[in-house]
Amino acid sequence: MADSRASLSIDGKEVTELPVLKGTAGTDVIDIRTLGSHGYFTYDPGYLATASCESAITFIDGGKGILQHRGYAIADLANNADYLEVCYLLLNGNAPSKAQYDEFKGIITNHTMVHEKLVHFFHGFLPDAHPMAMLCGVTGALSSFYHSDLDCDDPAQRKRTAHRLIAKMPTIAAMAYKYSVGQPFVFPRNDLSYAENFLHMMFSVPTEEYKVNPTVASAMDKIFTLHADHEQNASTSTVRLAGSSGANPYACIAAGIASLWGPAHGGANEACLEMLEEIGTLDRVDEFVLRAKDKDDSFRLMGFGHRVYKNFDPRATVMRETCHSVLKELGIQDPLLDVAMALEKVALEDQYFVEKKLYPNVDFYSGIILKAIGIPSSMFTVIFALSRTVGWISHWDEMLTQEGQKIGRPRQKYTGELNRTFAPLSDR
């Protein structure tokens, strides 16, 4: 329902009036859906000023440092709920009761195994294949195992699909890691929590017992929660656009994984680690800080500041405490972690960084945690994808239930040639 109207005038002549719509919170939006009938379209590369959909899942106010899922602040969820509670909340709209949580946890736990034939997919990859390549390919291939359960118009089938994806993604992610290091695959265990089970499948081997460190498991659970959803980012928009065509959900999630793989999206924490490796030692921190302040130097600190959050990243507040707990618990002596802590101190205290709000973000801290617990940088984006699967599938499901849903079809501003005559090859 329009709360007010905006007038569009071109060269002093009013073209039309457009409704101005209000959401529950956030910026009002001008409804331009009828603009095409007047012979105009908007031009917005990157969709920086375009609302592509309605959604009741996640709200972000970057200026105020707000991130809420279904109305709950991210800090409350990270500190008071586990990842599966957040999954239930994102999928269903409300926090689960104890009975609902136990049922949901049981369903997810009992879906963690993958079909034995899926193992053969991994053996088709070269030994040095990137784990994200394997994750993308195998996730898309899941549709071949559930081809009789892909009716997007059936709510029951959509729910089963969501459960399967949330349950099996840690198993597939761990298999990608095991294959990349030449170790045997490890079956999931139903007696472990979601985060514990992932760590067990990642690091245990058949020859000896592996005990999951509770501090590490808690940190991993928080990483999952803090990356579960983030509104209409590139990968979520990719999932929605693919889903708008009626594509099966596994193909849609594979498309989201492919989008996340881009270094401008999901590779930020990996880029942070590469930066730390470039700096190398504590005695070079000051040098690189000066370079970061030099506007004529192309070097910039990765993992500091955020495109969306102009004040502070609310996820980083939680992740910082978790990061320090993990480092204290493990007592790891690693020069790169020392460099990271020195950079954190500079960013929090140096006036240049404080004034420009170049604070450490969630990618900075999550990269440090993942390195500290022994996860290689090639797996960082895989873990991001694992975490974000619930957000992707929640948006996919929401989109399919919305009235008037249409296939996505962006327009363009054409800048090419017109009306050229094509000569035969013999005349060219």
Coordinates of C-alpha atoms in Angstrom, one line a residue:
M1 CA 0.0 0.0 0.0
A2 CA 1.4 3.4 -1.0
D3 CA 1.8 5.9 1.9
S4 CA 2.7 8.8 -0.4
R5 CA 3.5 9.5 -4.1
A6 CA 6.6 10.8 -6.0
S7 CA 6.2 12.8 -9.2
L8 CA 8.6 12.0 -12.1
S9 CA 9.3 15.0 -14.3
I10 CA 11.5 15.0 -17.4
D11 CA 12.5 18.3 -19.0
G12 CA 10.0 20.1 -16.9
K13 CA 7.1 17.8 -18.0
E14 CA 5.5 15.5 -15.5
V15 CA 5.6 11.9 -16.8
T16 CA 3.8 10.1 -14.0
E17 CA 3.3 9.7 -10.3
L18 CA 4.9 6.7 -8.6
P19 CA 3.8 5.2 -5.3
V20 CA 6.2 5.5 -2.3
L21 CA 6.1 2.3 -0.2
K22 CA 7.1 1.8 3.4
G23 CA 8.5 -1.4 4.9
T24 CA 8.5 -2.3 8.6
A25 CA 11.8 -0.4 8.9
G26 CA 14.5 1.1 6.7
T27 CA 14.4 3.3 3.7
D28 CA 11.2 4.0 1.8
V29 CA 11.1 2.7 -1.7
I30 CA 9.7 4.2 -4.9
D31 CA 7.6 1.7 -6.8
I32 CA 8.8 1.9 -10.4
R33 CA 7.0 -1.1 -11.8
T34 CA 4.8 1.0 -14.1
L35 CA 7.6 3.1 -15.4
G36 CA 8.2 0.9 -18.5
S37 CA 4.7 1.7 -19.8
H38 CA 5.8 5.4 -20.0
G39 CA 8.9 4.5 -22.1
Y40 CA 11.5 4.7 -19.3
F41 CA 13.6 2.3 -17.2
T42 CA 15.9 3.1 -14.4
Y43 CA 19.7 2.6 -14.7
D44 CA 21.3 1.2 -11.5
P45 CA 24.5 -0.8 -12.1
G46 CA 25.1 -3.1 -9.1
Y47 CA 21.5 -2.5 -7.9
L48 CA 22.8 -0.2 -5.2
A49 CA 19.5 1.8 -5.1
T50 CA 17.1 -0.9 -6.1
A51 CA 14.9 -3.1 -3.9
S52 CA 14.5 -6.3 -6.0
C53 CA 11.9 -7.9 -3.7
E54 CA 10.0 -7.9 -0.4
S55 CA 11.4 -10.0 2.4
A56 CA 10.6 -10.6 6.1
I57 CA 13.8 -12.5 6.8
T58 CA 16.6 -10.1 7.5
F59 CA 16.9 -6.4 8.2
I60 CA 20.1 -4.4 8.0
D61 CA 20.7 -0.8 8.8
G62 CA 24.4 -0.3 7.9
G63 CA 24.5 3.3 9.3
K64 CA 23.5 2.2 12.7
G65 CA 25.2 -1.2 12.8
I66 CA 22.0 -3.2 12.9
L67 CA 21.6 -6.8 11.7
Q68 CA 18.4 -8.6 12.7
H69 CA 17.0 -12.0 11.7
R70 CA 13.2 -12.2 12.0
G71 CA 13.4 -9.2 14.4
Y72 CA 16.1 -10.7 16.6
A73 CA 19.5 -8.9 17.0
I74 CA 22.4 -10.9 15.7
A75 CA 24.3 -10.6 19.0
D76 CA 21.3 -12.1 20.9
L77 CA 21.2 -15.0 18.5
A78 CA 24.9 -15.6 18.5
N79 CA 25.2 -15.5 22.3
N80 CA 21.9 -17.2 23.3
A81 CA 21.0 -19.7 20.5
D82 CA 22.9 -22.4 18.6
Y83 CA 23.0 -22.5 14.8
L84 CA 20.2 -24.9 14.4
E85 CA 17.9 -22.7 16.4
V86 CA 18.8 -19.9 14.0
C87 CA 18.1 -22.2 11.0
Y88 CA 14.7 -23.0 12.4
L89 CA 14.0 -19.3 13.0
L90 CA 15.1 -18.3 9.4
L91 CA 13.0 -21.0 7.8
N92 CA 9.9 -20.7 9.9
G93 CA 9.7 -17.1 11.1
N94 CA 9.7 -17.7 14.8
A95 CA 12.0 -19.1 17.4
P96 CA 11.3 -22.8 18.1
S97 CA 9.8 -24.1 21.3
K98 CA 11.8 -26.9 23.1
A99 CA 9.6 -29.5 21.4
Q100 CA 10.0 -27.9 18.0
Y101 CA 13.7 -27.5 18.4
D102 CA 14.2 -31.2 19.4
E103 CA 12.1 -32.3 16.4
F104 CA 14.0 -30.1 14.0
K105 CA 17.4 -31.1 15.4
G106 CA 16.4 -34.8 15.1
I107 CA 15.4 -34.3 11.4
I108 CA 18.6 -32.5 10.5
T109 CA 20.7 -35.1 12.4
N110 CA 19.1 -38.0 10.6
H111 CA 19.7 -36.4 7.2
T112 CA 23.4 -35.8 7.5
M113 CA 24.5 -38.9 5.6
V114 CA 24.9 -38.7 1.8
H115 CA 24.1 -41.4 -0.8
E116 CA 27.1 -43.7 -1.3
K117 CA 27.0 -43.0 -5.0
L118 CA 27.8 -39.4 -4.2
V119 CA 31.3 -40.5 -3.3
H120 CA 32.0 -41.3 -6.9
F121 CA 31.5 -37.7 -7.9
F122 CA 34.5 -36.7 -5.8
H123 CA 36.7 -39.3 -7.4
G124 CA 36.1 -37.6 -10.7
F125 CA 37.9 -34.4 -9.5
L126 CA 41.6 -33.9 -9.9
P127 CA 43.5 -34.1 -6.6
D128 CA 44.3 -30.4 -6.6
A129 CA 40.7 -29.3 -7.4
H130 CA 39.6 -26.3 -5.3
P131 CA 37.2 -27.3 -2.5
M132 CA 34.7 -24.7 -3.8
A133 CA 34.7 -26.3 -7.2
M134 CA 33.8 -29.6 -5.6
L135 CA 31.2 -28.1 -3.4
C136 CA 29.5 -26.3 -6.3
G137 CA 29.5 -29.4 -8.5
V138 CA 28.3 -31.9 -5.9
T139 CA 25.6 -29.6 -4.6
G140 CA 24.1 -29.2 -8.0
A141 CA 24.3 -33.0 -8.5
L142 CA 22.1 -33.6 -5.5
S143 CA 19.1 -33.0 -7.7
S144 CA 19.9 -36.2 -9.5
F145 CA 19.3 -38.1 -6.2
Y146 CA 16.0 -36.5 -5.4
H147 CA 14.5 -36.0 -8.9
S148 CA 11.1 -37.2 -7.7
D149 CA 11.0 -34.6 -4.9
L150 CA 11.6 -31.4 -6.8
D151 CA 8.1 -29.9 -7.1
C152 CA 8.7 -26.2 -6.1
D153 CA 5.0 -25.7 -5.7
D154 CA 4.7 -28.3 -3.0
P155 CA 5.4 -26.8 0.5
A156 CA 6.2 -30.3 1.9
Q157 CA 8.8 -31.0 -0.8
R158 CA 10.3 -27.5 -0.3
K159 CA 10.6 -28.2 3.5
R160 CA 12.3 -31.6 2.9
T161 CA 14.7 -30.0 0.5
A162 CA 15.6 -27.3 3.0
H163 CA 16.2 -30.0 5.7
R164 CA 18.4 -32.1 3.3
L165 CA 20.6 -29.1 2.3
I166 CA 21.2 -27.9 5.9
A167 CA 22.0 -31.4 7.0
K168 CA 24.2 -32.6 4.1
M169 CA 26.2 -29.4 3.5
P170 CA 28.6 -30.0 6.4
T171 CA 29.1 -33.6 5.2
I172 CA 29.8 -32.5 1.6
A173 CA 32.1 -29.7 2.7
A174 CA 34.1 -32.0 4.9
M175 CA 34.3 -34.5 2.1
A176 CA 35.7 -31.8 -0.2
Y177 CA 38.4 -31.1 2.4
K178 CA 39.3 -34.7 3.0
Y179 CA 39.6 -35.4 -0.8
S180 CA 41.8 -32.3 -1.2
V181 CA 44.3 -33.6 1.4
G182 CA 44.1 -37.3 0.4
Q183 CA 42.4 -38.6 3.5
P184 CA 39.5 -41.0 3.7
F185 CA 36.0 -39.6 4.1
V186 CA 34.6 -39.6 7.7
F187 CA 30.9 -40.5 8.3
P188 CA 28.8 -38.1 10.3
R189 CA 27.9 -39.0 13.9
N190 CA 24.5 -38.5 15.4
D191 CA 25.7 -38.1 18.9
L192 CA 27.5 -34.8 18.1
S193 CA 26.1 -31.3 17.7
Y194 CA 26.0 -29.7 14.3
A195 CA 29.3 -27.8 14.8
E196 CA 31.0 -30.8 16.6
N197 CA 30.0 -33.1 13.8
F198 CA 31.5 -30.8 11.2
L199 CA 34.8 -30.6 13.1
H200 CA 34.8 -34.4 13.6
M201 CA 34.3 -35.0 9.9
M202 CA 37.0 -32.5 9.1
F203 CA 39.8 -33.6 11.4
S204 CA 39.2 -37.1 12.6
V205 CA 41.0 -40.1 11.0
P206 CA 40.3 -43.8 11.3
T207 CA 43.5 -44.6 13.1
E208 CA 42.9 -42.6 16.3
E209 CA 40.2 -41.0 18.4
Y210 CA 39.5 -37.3 17.8
K211 CA 38.0 -35.2 20.7
V212 CA 36.3 -32.0 19.8
N213 CA 37.4 -29.0 21.8
P214 CA 34.3 -27.4 23.3
T215 CA 35.7 -23.9 22.8
V216 CA 36.5 -24.5 19.2
A217 CA 33.0 -26.1 18.6
S218 CA 31.4 -23.1 20.2
A219 CA 33.4 -20.7 18.0
M220 CA 32.5 -22.8 14.9
D221 CA 28.8 -22.6 15.8
K222 CA 29.1 -18.8 16.1
I223 CA 30.8 -18.6 12.8
F224 CA 27.9 -20.5 11.2
T225 CA 25.3 -18.2 12.9
L226 CA 27.1 -15.0 12.1
H227 CA 27.2 -15.9 8.4
A228 CA 23.7 -17.5 8.2
D229 CA 22.1 -14.7 6.2
H230 CA 22.8 -11.1 5.1
E231 CA 19.8 -9.8 3.2
Q232 CA 20.0 -9.3 -0.6
N233 CA 23.7 -9.8 -1.2
A234 CA 25.1 -11.1 -4.5
S235 CA 24.8 -14.8 -3.8
T236 CA 21.3 -14.6 -2.2
S237 CA 20.1 -12.4 -5.2
T238 CA 21.6 -15.1 -7.5
V239 CA 19.7 -17.8 -5.7
R240 CA 16.5 -15.8 -6.0
L241 CA 17.1 -15.0 -9.7
A242 CA 17.8 -18.6 -10.5
G243 CA 14.8 -19.7 -8.5
S244 CA 12.5 -17.3 -10.2
S245 CA 12.9 -19.4 -13.4
G246 CA 11.6 -22.5 -11.6
A247 CA 15.0 -24.1 -11.4
N248 CA 15.3 -26.9 -8.9
P249 CA 16.6 -25.9 -5.5
Y250 CA 19.9 -27.7 -5.7
A251 CA 20.7 -25.9 -8.9
C252 CA 19.8 -22.6 -7.2
I253 CA 22.0 -23.3 -4.2
A254 CA 24.8 -24.3 -6.5
A255 CA 24.4 -21.0 -8.3
G256 CA 24.6 -19.2 -5.0
I257 CA 27.8 -21.1 -4.2
A258 CA 29.3 -20.0 -7.5
S259 CA 28.5 -16.4 -6.8
L260 CA 29.9 -16.6 -3.3
W261 CA 33.1 -18.0 -4.7
G262 CA 33.9 -14.6 -6.3
P263 CA 36.7 -12.9 -4.3
A264 CA 34.7 -9.7 -4.1
H265 CA 32.0 -11.6 -2.1
G266 CA 32.9 -14.7 -0.1
G267 CA 36.7 -14.5 -0.3
A268 CA 37.2 -11.7 2.2
N269 CA 38.5 -13.8 5.1
E270 CA 40.8 -15.6 2.7
A271 CA 42.1 -12.3 1.5
C272 CA 42.7 -11.3 5.1
L273 CA 45.0 -14.2 5.6
E274 CA 46.9 -13.5 2.4
M275 CA 47.4 -10.0 3.7
L276 CA 48.8 -11.3 7.0
E277 CA 51.1 -13.6 5.1
E278 CA 52.3 -10.6 3.0
I279 CA 53.1 -8.6 6.1
G280 CA 54.7 -11.6 7.6
T281 CA 56.2 -10.4 10.9
L282 CA 55.5 -8.0 13.7
D283 CA 58.4 -5.7 12.8
R284 CA 56.7 -4.9 9.4
V285 CA 53.3 -3.9 10.8
D286 CA 54.1 -0.2 11.1
E287 CA 55.3 -0.2 7.5
F288 CA 52.1 -1.6 6.2
V289 CA 49.9 0.7 8.4
L290 CA 51.7 3.7 6.8
R291 CA 51.1 2.2 3.4
A292 CA 47.4 1.8 4.2
K293 CA 47.2 5.5 5.1
D294 CA 49.0 6.6 1.9
K295 CA 46.3 7.5 -0.7
D296 CA 48.8 7.0 -3.5
D297 CA 49.6 3.4 -2.4
S298 CA 47.4 0.7 -3.8
F299 CA 47.8 -1.5 -0.7
R300 CA 44.8 -1.6 1.7
L301 CA 44.1 -3.5 4.8
M302 CA 41.8 -6.4 4.2
G303 CA 39.2 -7.2 6.8
F304 CA 38.8 -3.6 8.0
G305 CA 35.7 -1.5 7.4
H306 CA 32.6 -2.8 5.6
R307 CA 30.6 -1.8 2.5
V308 CA 27.3 -2.1 4.3
Y309 CA 28.2 -1.2 7.9
K310 CA 29.3 2.4 8.0
N311 CA 29.5 2.6 11.8
F312 CA 30.5 -0.9 13.0
D313 CA 29.8 -4.5 12.0
P314 CA 27.6 -6.0 14.8
R315 CA 28.9 -9.5 13.9
A316 CA 32.5 -8.4 14.6
T317 CA 31.6 -7.5 18.1
V318 CA 30.6 -11.1 18.9
M319 CA 33.4 -12.6 16.8
R320 CA 36.2 -10.5 18.5
E321 CA 35.4 -12.0 21.9
T322 CA 35.2 -15.5 20.4
C323 CA 38.5 -15.0 18.5
H324 CA 40.3 -14.1 21.7
S325 CA 38.8 -17.0 23.6
V326 CA 40.0 -19.5 20.9
L327 CA 43.5 -18.1 20.8
K328 CA 43.7 -18.2 24.6
E329 CA 42.3 -21.8 24.7
L330 CA 44.6 -23.1 22.1
G331 CA 47.7 -21.1 23.1
I332 CA 49.0 -21.2 19.6
Q333 CA 52.3 -19.4 18.8
D334 CA 51.9 -18.3 15.3
P335 CA 53.6 -15.1 13.9
L336 CA 50.7 -14.4 11.6
L337 CA 48.3 -14.4 14.6
D338 CA 50.6 -12.0 16.4
V339 CA 50.5 -9.8 13.3
A340 CA 46.7 -9.9 13.3
M341 CA 46.4 -8.9 16.9
A342 CA 48.9 -6.0 16.3
L343 CA 46.7 -4.8 13.4
E344 CA 43.6 -5.1 15.5
K345 CA 45.2 -2.9 18.2
V346 CA 46.1 -0.3 15.6
A347 CA 42.7 -0.2 14.0
L348 CA 41.0 0.2 17.4
E349 CA 43.3 2.9 18.7
D350 CA 44.9 4.8 15.8
Q351 CA 43.0 8.0 15.1
Y352 CA 43.2 7.6 11.3
F353 CA 41.4 4.3 11.4
V354 CA 39.0 5.4 14.2
E355 CA 37.9 8.5 12.3
K356 CA 37.4 6.6 9.0
K357 CA 35.6 3.8 10.9
L358 CA 38.1 1.2 9.5
Y359 CA 37.3 -1.2 12.3
P360 CA 38.0 -5.0 12.1
N361 CA 35.1 -6.7 10.6
V362 CA 33.7 -10.3 10.9
D363 CA 35.9 -11.6 8.0
F364 CA 39.0 -10.4 9.9
Y365 CA 38.2 -12.3 13.0
S366 CA 36.7 -15.4 11.4
G367 CA 39.8 -15.8 9.2
I368 CA 42.0 -15.7 12.3
I369 CA 39.8 -18.3 14.1
L370 CA 39.7 -20.7 11.2
K371 CA 43.5 -20.5 10.8
A372 CA 44.0 -21.1 14.5
I373 CA 42.0 -24.3 14.5
G374 CA 43.8 -25.7 11.5
I375 CA 41.4 -25.0 8.6
P376 CA 43.3 -24.1 5.4
S377 CA 42.4 -20.9 3.6
S378 CA 41.0 -22.8 0.6
M379 CA 38.2 -24.0 2.9
F380 CA 37.3 -20.6 4.2
T381 CA 34.7 -19.8 1.5
V382 CA 33.4 -23.4 1.7
I383 CA 32.5 -22.8 5.4
F384 CA 30.9 -19.5 4.4
A385 CA 28.7 -21.4 1.9
L386 CA 27.9 -24.0 4.4
S387 CA 26.7 -21.3 6.9
R388 CA 24.8 -19.3 4.3
T389 CA 22.9 -22.3 2.9
V390 CA 20.0 -21.8 5.3
G391 CA 19.7 -18.1 4.3
W392 CA 19.7 -19.0 0.6
I393 CA 17.1 -21.7 1.0
S394 CA 14.9 -19.5 3.3
H395 CA 14.9 -16.7 0.6
W396 CA 14.2 -19.2 -2.1
D397 CA 11.2 -20.6 -0.2
E398 CA 9.9 -17.1 0.7
M399 CA 10.1 -16.0 -2.9
L400 CA 8.1 -19.0 -4.1
T401 CA 5.3 -18.2 -1.7
Q402 CA 4.9 -14.5 -2.7
E403 CA 1.9 -13.5 -4.7
G404 CA 2.7 -12.2 -8.2
Q405 CA 6.2 -13.8 -8.3
K406 CA 7.7 -13.5 -11.8
I407 CA 10.9 -14.6 -13.5
G408 CA 13.7 -12.0 -13.0
R409 CA 14.4 -10.0 -16.2
P410 CA 16.6 -6.9 -15.7
R411 CA 16.7 -4.4 -18.5
Q412 CA 19.8 -2.7 -20.0
K413 CA 21.0 0.6 -21.5
Y414 CA 22.1 -0.5 -25.0
T415 CA 25.3 1.2 -26.2
G416 CA 26.1 -0.9 -29.3
E417 CA 25.9 -0.4 -33.0
L418 CA 22.6 -0.2 -34.9
N419 CA 21.3 -0.9 -38.4
R420 CA 24.5 -2.2 -39.9
T421 CA 24.6 -4.1 -43.2
F422 CA 26.1 -7.6 -43.1
A423 CA 28.2 -8.3 -46.1
P424 CA 29.0 -11.8 -47.4
L425 CA 32.4 -13.2 -46.3
S426 CA 33.7 -12.9 -49.9
D427 CA 33.2 -9.1 -49.8
R428 CA 35.0 -8.5 -46.5

